[in-house]
Structure formats: structure tokens, C-alpha cells
Amino acid sequence: MFRLVFDRRLLKNFDWFLFLIVLLISTIGLVNLYSATYQTGFKVFQKQLVWVLLGVVAMVLISFLDYRVLERYTHHMYAVFVLLLVIVLAFSKAVLGSKRWLSLGPITIQPSEFIKVLIILILAKFYHNDFEGGPYGLRDLLKPILFVAIPSVLVLLQPDLGTALIILLTSASLILFMGVRLKSLVFILAVILGFSYPAWHFALKDYQRERIETFLDSSRDPLGSGYNAIQSQIAVGSGKLLGRGFRKGSQTQLRFIPEQHTDFAFSVLSEEWGFVGGAFTILLYFLLILWILDTASLAKDKFSMVVSFGVASMFFWHTLINVGMVTGIMPVVGVPLPLLSYGGSSALAAMIGIGIVLGIKMRKLPLSKEAIILE
């Protein structure tokens, strides 16, 4: 029989600081999106506002759901979303050469965004069920590597290098965090280096190779593959210390920055609010990641610890790569900044991840006598 347990103390343990950080970053993202899309109407802004509101509701509801329920159904959810990735490749329409979105009536979702969170959950379940503990050898890691490889390959086939990169980096962070034997680690690194040459020539698309080559020499194609990075750096630099002001950025309002509402949203923020605004936003992400890691340190079991660390890793890699991409210290790989860049599935998936962490933090203490049990 299904039992719903509600403990009044959960409200007392609710992490308002983490919740408010998420709301603050989302608000900054909406204000930034309003400016970035001001010249083209409010449709994009309105859609994102709806997704953010849905995300906040989902975040709160999931925080009150016992994370052990998620653990129980992790494999089922993983299988469903892997199937959705297959359906996307088989039946969805290509948009700008990529098959990433699935239309469900009036709603369009990107299943690969939710796979990021599910990969964290399924790795957490694997390590939670292993009572021996690390460090782990190659034979021990075959199962988690397979779990990661299947969706990663499907996402690469879309093609979506940025999302696949986040999945791999987040997974690698978790696996290293749980411990890998030195010999196994050396072997894995050797395999990666061995596959780098065929991957460069056969796995990457021409435009992806061009982006990396342009990163190494931005002057090689300033009006082509290097245009995005150059215009982004101009926007960031023109913001100086305090910025040009809301809706006063020339690069933004004259639309010199391609994808300025998605992958290059931080360029808009830096131009209009300057170094101070950009640094403040990065500080918020730093606090967000640090707070989630604190939850990992307080976790009652291995599953909740690994999930919290995984969500922190996901936000870390997103922030590092996007800000690095925008400022020109990393190649352009199409990685958005969660809660700031436009994207309904991205915002919803990020808030679901935060909701799980909130739920873990709320249950760091056992249920009290105040619990109400409904059967």
C-alpha cells in the first residue's frame, strides 16, 4: 500500500537560502532575457517565464518527495528517457541540422536535458547498492560506464556536443569522487588519448572541428566560425566595470551576438551590467554549488551524498564552460548557463535537480513524532 509521510519538521528544515539563490539567479536570467529579446518581441520571454514558474513549482513539490522514492524508480525513469532519445533521433524534425526536441502537443521538450539529472541518479543508485566501496577497478566500472555511454552516444548523434560533454564530465567527476584504482585510471586515460585521433576525424562534425581550431586561432575566420566568440568578447569588454545599463548594450540591442538569449546570455549580462554584474552572478553560482556540496557532506546515506555531489558537479561544469566560452578562454561548444540562458527544458531540469537536493537537506534528521502518515 502506498504511504505518504509528511513531517511538519520538513518545513523547519527547508533550505530557504538555497531556494532564494535559485530564485535570484532565475530572476536575473528573466531580466537579462527581456533585454536580449526586446527587439524581437516578448514571445520568448513569456515562454521562459512560464517554464521558470513551472520549474519553481516542480522544485518545491520534488523537495517534499522522499528521495528514496526516486531511488526506487531510477532505472524505470532512465529507461523511459533513453527511449525518448531514440524517438527524438527516429521521428523528430531537424532544426538547424540537429534533432534534439520532442513535441508533445503544444509543449516541446528536450529529453537530453533531463538525462543529465537521471545519469546522476542512476550512478548514485549503483554506488549506494555497492556495499564494498572503492576504489574501483575497470571490471567494477563496466556497469556505470555502460549507463553513461548509451545516452552519451545518442546525444552525440543528435548532434549535441555540448550536452554530451556535460554528461561525460559530470559522470567522470562522480566516478573519480567515488574512487578509481590508479592502474585503471591510467588505462582509461590511455584509451581516451588513443581514441582522440579517430574521434577528431570521424566523430566530430566539420563545424565542431572548426570551432576548436578557431579557438586556438580566433583570427583564422573572424566572419565565420570565429564570429560568435569575437562578438561575445567585444560585448563583455565593452561593459567595463559597471556596464552600459539595462537595454543600452550596443552589441546586444544591435544583435551582433548570435544566440544572445541562449548560449551567449552571459555576454548580454556582462555588457549591460559590467564586471560587477558578471562577478555578482558568478558569485551566486559559486554559493549555489558550495551550498549543494554542504548538503552532500550532511547526507545520511551514500545515495543522497552522490546525488548532491553530482548536481553540484553539473552546475560547476555548466558554469565553467559557458563563462569560459563567452569570455574566449574555452572553445564554443554550445553549453548554456542553467537558469540564466533561455531554455524551458534546461530550466526545468536544473530546478528538478535543486528540488532533489532540497529534499535531501530537509531529511538530514529522522522523522519526528510530528509526522502525519496517510494510507
Short mmCIF file of C-alpha atoms in Angstrom, two decimals:
data_model
loop_
_atom_site.label_atom_id
_atom_site.label_comp_id
_atom_site.label_asym_id
_atom_site.label_seq_id
_atom_site.Cartn_x
_atom_site.Cartn_y
_atom_site.Cartn_z
CA MET A 1 0.00 0.00 0.00
CA PHE A 2 1.25 3.49 -0.86
CA ARG A 3 2.16 5.52 2.23
CA LEU A 4 2.61 9.27 2.09
CA VAL A 5 4.56 10.56 5.07
CA PHE A 6 4.54 14.29 5.82
CA ASP A 7 6.61 15.57 8.70
CA ARG A 8 5.92 19.11 9.85
CA ARG A 9 9.59 19.43 10.66
CA LEU A 10 10.35 19.24 6.95
CA LEU A 11 9.15 22.83 6.74
CA LYS A 12 11.55 23.78 9.52
CA ASN A 13 14.43 22.11 7.66
CA PHE A 14 13.58 23.72 4.32
CA ASP A 15 16.74 25.40 2.98
CA TRP A 16 15.46 28.89 2.24
CA PHE A 17 18.92 30.16 1.38
CA LEU A 18 19.38 27.67 -1.46
CA PHE A 19 15.81 28.28 -2.62
CA LEU A 20 16.32 32.07 -2.69
CA ILE A 21 19.62 31.77 -4.59
CA VAL A 22 17.81 29.80 -7.31
CA LEU A 23 15.02 32.42 -7.42
CA LEU A 24 17.56 35.25 -7.61
CA ILE A 25 19.53 33.68 -10.47
CA SER A 26 16.28 32.90 -12.31
CA THR A 27 15.11 36.50 -11.87
CA ILE A 28 18.41 37.81 -13.22
CA GLY A 29 18.01 35.42 -16.15
CA LEU A 30 14.50 36.69 -16.92
CA VAL A 31 15.57 40.35 -16.74
CA ASN A 32 18.55 39.55 -18.96
CA LEU A 33 16.35 37.64 -21.42
CA TYR A 34 13.91 40.56 -21.59
CA SER A 35 16.74 42.83 -22.73
CA ALA A 36 18.24 40.24 -25.11
CA THR A 37 14.92 39.70 -26.92
CA TYR A 38 13.45 43.19 -26.57
CA GLN A 39 13.87 43.99 -30.27
CA THR A 40 12.08 40.81 -31.41
CA GLY A 41 9.00 40.82 -29.16
CA PHE A 42 8.06 39.21 -25.89
CA LYS A 43 7.11 35.71 -27.01
CA VAL A 44 10.44 34.15 -25.97
CA PHE A 45 10.39 35.99 -22.63
CA GLN A 46 6.82 34.89 -21.91
CA LYS A 47 7.61 31.26 -22.70
CA GLN A 48 10.62 31.28 -20.41
CA LEU A 49 8.62 32.93 -17.63
CA VAL A 50 6.09 30.09 -17.81
CA TRP A 51 8.86 27.46 -17.72
CA VAL A 52 10.53 29.14 -14.75
CA LEU A 53 7.26 29.23 -12.82
CA LEU A 54 6.67 25.56 -13.64
CA GLY A 55 10.23 24.84 -12.55
CA VAL A 56 9.74 26.56 -9.20
CA VAL A 57 6.55 24.54 -8.57
CA ALA A 58 8.33 21.31 -9.58
CA MET A 59 11.31 22.17 -7.36
CA VAL A 60 9.11 22.67 -4.29
CA LEU A 61 6.98 19.56 -4.94
CA ILE A 62 10.02 17.34 -5.50
CA SER A 63 11.66 18.67 -2.33
CA PHE A 64 8.75 17.23 -0.32
CA LEU A 65 9.01 13.88 -2.13
CA ASP A 66 11.17 11.40 -0.25
CA TYR A 67 14.31 10.91 -2.35
CA ARG A 68 14.16 7.19 -1.59
CA VAL A 69 11.14 7.02 -3.90
CA LEU A 70 13.32 8.42 -6.68
CA GLU A 71 15.97 5.83 -5.88
CA ARG A 72 13.39 3.06 -6.18
CA TYR A 73 12.25 4.13 -9.67
CA THR A 74 15.56 5.43 -11.05
CA HIS A 75 16.03 2.57 -13.53
CA HIS A 76 12.48 2.98 -14.83
CA MET A 77 12.92 6.74 -15.41
CA TYR A 78 16.31 6.17 -17.03
CA ALA A 79 14.82 3.61 -19.45
CA VAL A 80 11.94 5.97 -20.35
CA PHE A 81 14.24 8.89 -21.19
CA VAL A 82 16.70 6.73 -23.14
CA LEU A 83 13.70 5.60 -25.17
CA LEU A 84 12.73 9.26 -25.67
CA LEU A 85 16.23 9.96 -27.01
CA VAL A 86 15.77 7.14 -29.52
CA ILE A 87 12.35 8.54 -30.52
CA VAL A 88 13.87 12.00 -30.97
CA LEU A 89 16.50 10.60 -33.36
CA ALA A 90 13.96 8.50 -35.26
CA PHE A 91 10.93 10.76 -35.56
CA SER A 92 11.62 14.39 -34.62
CA LYS A 93 12.19 17.10 -37.21
CA ALA A 94 15.68 18.51 -37.63
CA VAL A 95 16.08 22.13 -36.55
CA LEU A 96 19.28 23.83 -37.76
CA GLY A 97 20.69 20.40 -38.56
CA SER A 98 20.01 18.90 -35.12
CA LYS A 99 17.36 16.55 -33.77
CA ARG A 100 17.04 17.47 -30.09
CA TRP A 101 13.42 18.32 -29.40
CA LEU A 102 10.27 16.27 -28.95
CA SER A 103 6.88 17.90 -29.50
CA LEU A 104 4.09 16.77 -27.18
CA GLY A 105 1.11 18.79 -28.38
CA PRO A 106 1.78 22.46 -27.59
CA ILE A 107 4.80 21.56 -25.42
CA THR A 108 8.29 21.00 -26.78
CA ILE A 109 10.84 19.30 -24.52
CA GLN A 110 14.50 18.39 -24.87
CA PRO A 111 14.93 14.92 -23.29
CA SER A 112 18.73 15.23 -23.19
CA GLU A 113 18.44 17.96 -20.53
CA PHE A 114 16.69 15.57 -18.14
CA ILE A 115 19.18 12.79 -18.88
CA LYS A 116 21.81 14.89 -17.06
CA VAL A 117 19.88 14.52 -13.81
CA LEU A 118 18.98 10.87 -14.43
CA ILE A 119 22.62 9.96 -15.03
CA ILE A 120 23.39 11.37 -11.58
CA LEU A 121 20.55 9.37 -10.02
CA ILE A 122 21.49 6.09 -11.68
CA LEU A 123 25.17 6.39 -10.75
CA ALA A 124 24.12 7.24 -7.20
CA LYS A 125 21.95 4.12 -7.09
CA PHE A 126 24.83 1.98 -8.39
CA TYR A 127 27.22 3.21 -5.70
CA HIS A 128 24.57 3.05 -3.00
CA ASN A 129 23.90 -0.62 -3.76
CA ASP A 130 27.62 -1.43 -3.64
CA PHE A 131 28.45 -2.23 -0.02
CA GLU A 132 32.16 -2.94 -0.57
CA GLY A 133 33.13 0.59 -1.54
CA GLY A 134 36.01 1.84 -3.67
CA PRO A 135 38.48 2.32 -5.07
CA TYR A 136 37.01 0.65 -8.15
CA GLY A 137 38.71 -1.24 -10.95
CA LEU A 138 37.76 -1.50 -14.62
CA ARG A 139 35.58 -4.56 -14.11
CA ASP A 140 33.67 -2.75 -11.34
CA LEU A 141 33.10 0.28 -13.56
CA LEU A 142 31.74 -1.56 -16.61
CA LYS A 143 28.13 -1.14 -15.48
CA PRO A 144 28.27 2.62 -14.71
CA ILE A 145 30.29 3.27 -17.88
CA LEU A 146 27.58 1.50 -19.89
CA PHE A 147 24.88 3.58 -18.17
CA VAL A 148 26.75 6.75 -19.20
CA ALA A 149 27.76 5.61 -22.69
CA ILE A 150 24.28 4.78 -24.00
CA PRO A 151 22.69 8.26 -23.61
CA SER A 152 26.00 9.99 -24.43
CA VAL A 153 26.17 8.28 -27.83
CA LEU A 154 22.50 9.04 -28.53
CA VAL A 155 23.03 12.72 -27.65
CA LEU A 156 26.16 12.90 -29.83
CA LEU A 157 24.13 11.51 -32.74
CA GLN A 158 21.62 14.39 -32.49
CA PRO A 159 24.30 16.00 -32.71
CA ASP A 160 24.69 17.90 -29.41
CA LEU A 161 28.33 18.02 -28.36
CA GLY A 162 27.71 20.45 -25.50
CA THR A 163 25.14 18.30 -23.69
CA ALA A 164 27.16 15.13 -24.25
CA LEU A 165 30.20 16.89 -22.81
CA ILE A 166 28.29 17.89 -19.66
CA ILE A 167 27.02 14.30 -19.23
CA LEU A 168 30.54 12.89 -19.57
CA LEU A 169 32.21 15.47 -17.30
CA THR A 170 29.56 15.16 -14.60
CA SER A 171 29.76 11.36 -14.73
CA ALA A 172 33.57 11.41 -14.68
CA SER A 173 33.51 13.73 -11.65
CA LEU A 174 31.23 11.31 -9.79
CA ILE A 175 33.27 8.25 -10.70
CA LEU A 176 36.53 9.91 -9.64
CA PHE A 177 34.89 11.17 -6.45
CA MET A 178 33.92 7.62 -5.50
CA GLY A 179 37.43 6.36 -6.19
CA VAL A 180 39.23 4.64 -9.09
CA ARG A 181 42.29 2.43 -8.84
CA LEU A 182 45.41 4.10 -10.22
CA LYS A 183 46.09 1.38 -12.81
CA SER A 184 42.51 1.59 -14.05
CA LEU A 185 42.67 5.39 -14.23
CA VAL A 186 45.90 5.28 -16.26
CA PHE A 187 44.34 2.73 -18.62
CA ILE A 188 41.20 4.86 -19.09
CA LEU A 189 43.29 7.96 -19.84
CA ALA A 190 45.37 5.96 -22.34
CA VAL A 191 42.18 4.77 -24.09
CA ILE A 192 40.85 8.36 -24.25
CA LEU A 193 44.12 9.58 -25.77
CA GLY A 194 44.12 6.64 -28.19
CA PHE A 195 40.62 7.49 -29.39
CA SER A 196 41.29 11.22 -29.68
CA TYR A 197 42.67 10.97 -33.23
CA PRO A 198 39.78 8.93 -34.75
CA ALA A 199 37.28 10.99 -32.73
CA TRP A 200 38.70 14.21 -34.19
CA HIS A 201 38.47 12.94 -37.76
CA PHE A 202 35.32 10.81 -37.64
CA ALA A 203 33.17 11.65 -34.59
CA LEU A 204 33.23 15.44 -34.69
CA LYS A 205 31.33 17.35 -37.35
CA ASP A 206 33.20 19.80 -39.59
CA TYR A 207 31.77 22.84 -37.80
CA GLN A 208 32.76 21.39 -34.41
CA ARG A 209 36.37 20.91 -35.52
CA GLU A 210 36.30 24.41 -36.97
CA ARG A 211 35.19 25.86 -33.62
CA ILE A 212 38.10 24.25 -31.80
CA GLU A 213 40.61 25.37 -34.45
CA THR A 214 39.17 28.88 -34.30
CA PHE A 215 39.55 28.87 -30.51
CA LEU A 216 43.26 28.15 -30.97
CA ASP A 217 43.48 30.96 -33.54
CA SER A 218 40.47 33.31 -33.42
CA SER A 219 41.78 35.36 -36.36
CA ARG A 220 41.56 32.45 -38.81
CA ASP A 221 37.88 33.09 -39.65
CA PRO A 222 36.59 36.28 -37.93
CA LEU A 223 33.46 36.48 -40.09
CA GLY A 224 32.67 32.79 -39.97
CA SER A 225 33.37 30.25 -37.21
CA GLY A 226 35.14 32.84 -35.06
CA TYR A 227 32.37 35.44 -35.30
CA ASN A 228 30.39 34.34 -32.22
CA ALA A 229 33.41 34.26 -29.93
CA ILE A 230 34.78 37.58 -31.14
CA GLN A 231 31.47 39.44 -30.83
CA SER A 232 30.95 37.93 -27.38
CA GLN A 233 34.35 39.12 -26.19
CA ILE A 234 33.65 42.61 -27.57
CA ALA A 235 30.36 42.69 -25.62
CA VAL A 236 32.00 41.53 -22.39
CA GLY A 237 34.82 44.05 -22.76
CA SER A 238 32.53 46.97 -23.63
CA GLY A 239 30.69 46.51 -20.33
CA LYS A 240 33.81 47.63 -18.41
CA LEU A 241 33.27 47.98 -14.65
CA LEU A 242 29.61 48.97 -14.24
CA GLY A 243 28.16 48.20 -17.67
CA ARG A 244 26.28 50.24 -20.22
CA GLY A 245 22.93 49.90 -18.46
CA PHE A 246 19.75 47.92 -18.93
CA ARG A 247 18.80 47.69 -22.64
CA LYS A 248 21.68 50.01 -23.54
CA GLY A 249 24.24 47.50 -24.73
CA SER A 250 25.10 48.21 -28.36
CA GLN A 251 26.25 44.66 -29.12
CA THR A 252 23.04 43.30 -27.64
CA GLN A 253 20.47 45.75 -28.99
CA LEU A 254 22.02 45.80 -32.48
CA ARG A 255 22.06 41.97 -32.30
CA PHE A 256 25.71 41.47 -33.15
CA ILE A 257 25.85 38.49 -30.78
CA PRO A 258 24.30 35.35 -32.31
CA GLU A 259 22.32 33.19 -29.86
CA GLN A 260 22.49 36.02 -27.31
CA HIS A 261 19.46 34.70 -25.45
CA THR A 262 20.77 31.12 -25.18
CA ASP A 263 24.45 30.13 -25.13
CA PHE A 264 25.72 33.73 -25.01
CA ALA A 265 23.28 35.14 -22.44
CA PHE A 266 26.20 35.93 -20.12
CA SER A 267 27.59 38.25 -22.82
CA VAL A 268 24.43 40.34 -22.61
CA LEU A 269 24.63 40.47 -18.83
CA SER A 270 28.31 41.47 -18.87
CA GLU A 271 27.77 44.22 -21.43
CA GLU A 272 24.81 45.78 -19.63
CA TRP A 273 25.90 45.28 -16.00
CA GLY A 274 29.67 45.21 -16.42
CA PHE A 275 32.29 43.36 -14.43
CA VAL A 276 30.37 43.99 -11.20
CA GLY A 277 27.17 42.39 -12.54
CA GLY A 278 29.04 39.46 -14.09
CA ALA A 279 31.10 38.83 -10.96
CA PHE A 280 28.00 39.02 -8.76
CA THR A 281 26.24 36.42 -10.92
CA ILE A 282 29.25 34.10 -10.86
CA LEU A 283 29.36 34.54 -7.07
CA LEU A 284 25.73 33.37 -6.89
CA TYR A 285 26.62 30.22 -8.86
CA PHE A 286 29.61 29.68 -6.56
CA LEU A 287 27.37 29.92 -3.50
CA LEU A 288 24.84 27.59 -5.14
CA ILE A 289 27.50 24.94 -5.82
CA LEU A 290 29.06 25.37 -2.37
CA TRP A 291 25.68 25.02 -0.65
CA ILE A 292 24.89 21.84 -2.57
CA LEU A 293 28.29 20.39 -1.61
CA ASP A 294 27.46 21.21 2.00
CA THR A 295 24.31 19.10 1.58
CA ALA A 296 26.50 16.24 0.30
CA SER A 297 28.62 16.46 3.45
CA LEU A 298 25.49 16.22 5.64
CA ALA A 299 23.85 13.37 3.70
CA LYS A 300 22.58 10.38 5.68
CA ASP A 301 23.46 7.74 3.07
CA LYS A 302 25.62 7.14 0.02
CA PHE A 303 22.79 7.70 -2.46
CA SER A 304 21.95 11.18 -1.22
CA MET A 305 25.64 12.09 -0.94
CA VAL A 306 26.40 11.07 -4.53
CA VAL A 307 23.26 12.79 -5.87
CA SER A 308 24.16 16.07 -4.14
CA PHE A 309 27.75 15.91 -5.36
CA GLY A 310 26.51 15.11 -8.87
CA VAL A 311 24.13 18.08 -9.01
CA ALA A 312 26.94 20.35 -7.77
CA SER A 313 29.23 18.94 -10.49
CA MET A 314 26.60 19.51 -13.16
CA PHE A 315 26.25 23.19 -12.22
CA PHE A 316 30.03 23.57 -11.90
CA TRP A 317 30.79 22.28 -15.40
CA HIS A 318 27.93 24.24 -16.95
CA THR A 319 29.14 27.47 -15.35
CA LEU A 320 32.84 26.92 -16.05
CA ILE A 321 32.37 26.00 -19.72
CA ASN A 322 29.73 28.65 -20.51
CA VAL A 323 31.58 31.55 -18.88
CA GLY A 324 34.85 30.32 -20.38
CA MET A 325 33.21 30.06 -23.80
CA VAL A 326 31.71 33.56 -23.56
CA THR A 327 34.98 35.16 -22.44
CA GLY A 328 37.09 33.35 -25.04
CA ILE A 329 39.16 31.13 -22.76
CA MET A 330 37.37 27.97 -23.95
CA PRO A 331 36.07 26.86 -27.37
CA VAL A 332 32.42 27.37 -28.32
CA VAL A 333 30.66 24.04 -27.68
CA GLY A 334 27.04 25.07 -27.16
CA VAL A 335 26.69 24.80 -23.38
CA PRO A 336 24.02 27.07 -21.81
CA LEU A 337 24.20 28.65 -18.36
CA PRO A 338 21.45 26.98 -16.25
CA LEU A 339 18.69 29.33 -15.03
CA LEU A 340 20.22 32.25 -16.97
CA SER A 341 20.12 31.08 -20.60
CA TYR A 342 16.83 30.65 -22.44
CA GLY A 343 15.57 27.08 -22.49
CA GLY A 344 12.49 25.59 -20.89
CA SER A 345 13.80 22.03 -20.54
CA SER A 346 17.13 23.32 -19.23
CA ALA A 347 15.44 25.47 -16.55
CA LEU A 348 13.05 22.69 -15.53
CA ALA A 349 15.79 20.04 -15.34
CA ALA A 350 18.05 22.35 -13.29
CA MET A 351 15.25 23.09 -10.82
CA ILE A 352 14.36 19.40 -10.55
CA GLY A 353 17.99 18.75 -9.60
CA ILE A 354 17.84 21.52 -6.98
CA GLY A 355 14.50 20.15 -5.73
CA ILE A 356 16.09 16.75 -5.09
CA VAL A 357 18.93 18.42 -3.15
CA LEU A 358 16.42 20.44 -1.10
CA GLY A 359 14.61 17.22 -0.26
CA ILE A 360 17.85 15.58 0.85
CA LYS A 361 18.75 18.58 3.03
CA MET A 362 15.29 18.56 4.62
CA ARG A 363 15.68 14.89 5.60
CA LYS A 364 19.09 15.11 7.22
CA LEU A 365 17.25 14.33 10.50
CA PRO A 366 14.88 11.34 11.09
CA LEU A 367 11.12 11.78 11.15
CA SER A 368 9.79 13.08 14.40
CA LYS A 369 6.61 12.36 16.32
CA GLU A 370 5.07 15.21 14.41
CA ALA A 371 4.85 13.02 11.32
CA ILE A 372 1.47 12.51 9.66
CA ILE A 373 1.04 9.21 7.82
CA LEU A 374 -1.63 8.87 5.14
CA GLU A 375 -2.53 5.43 3.80
#
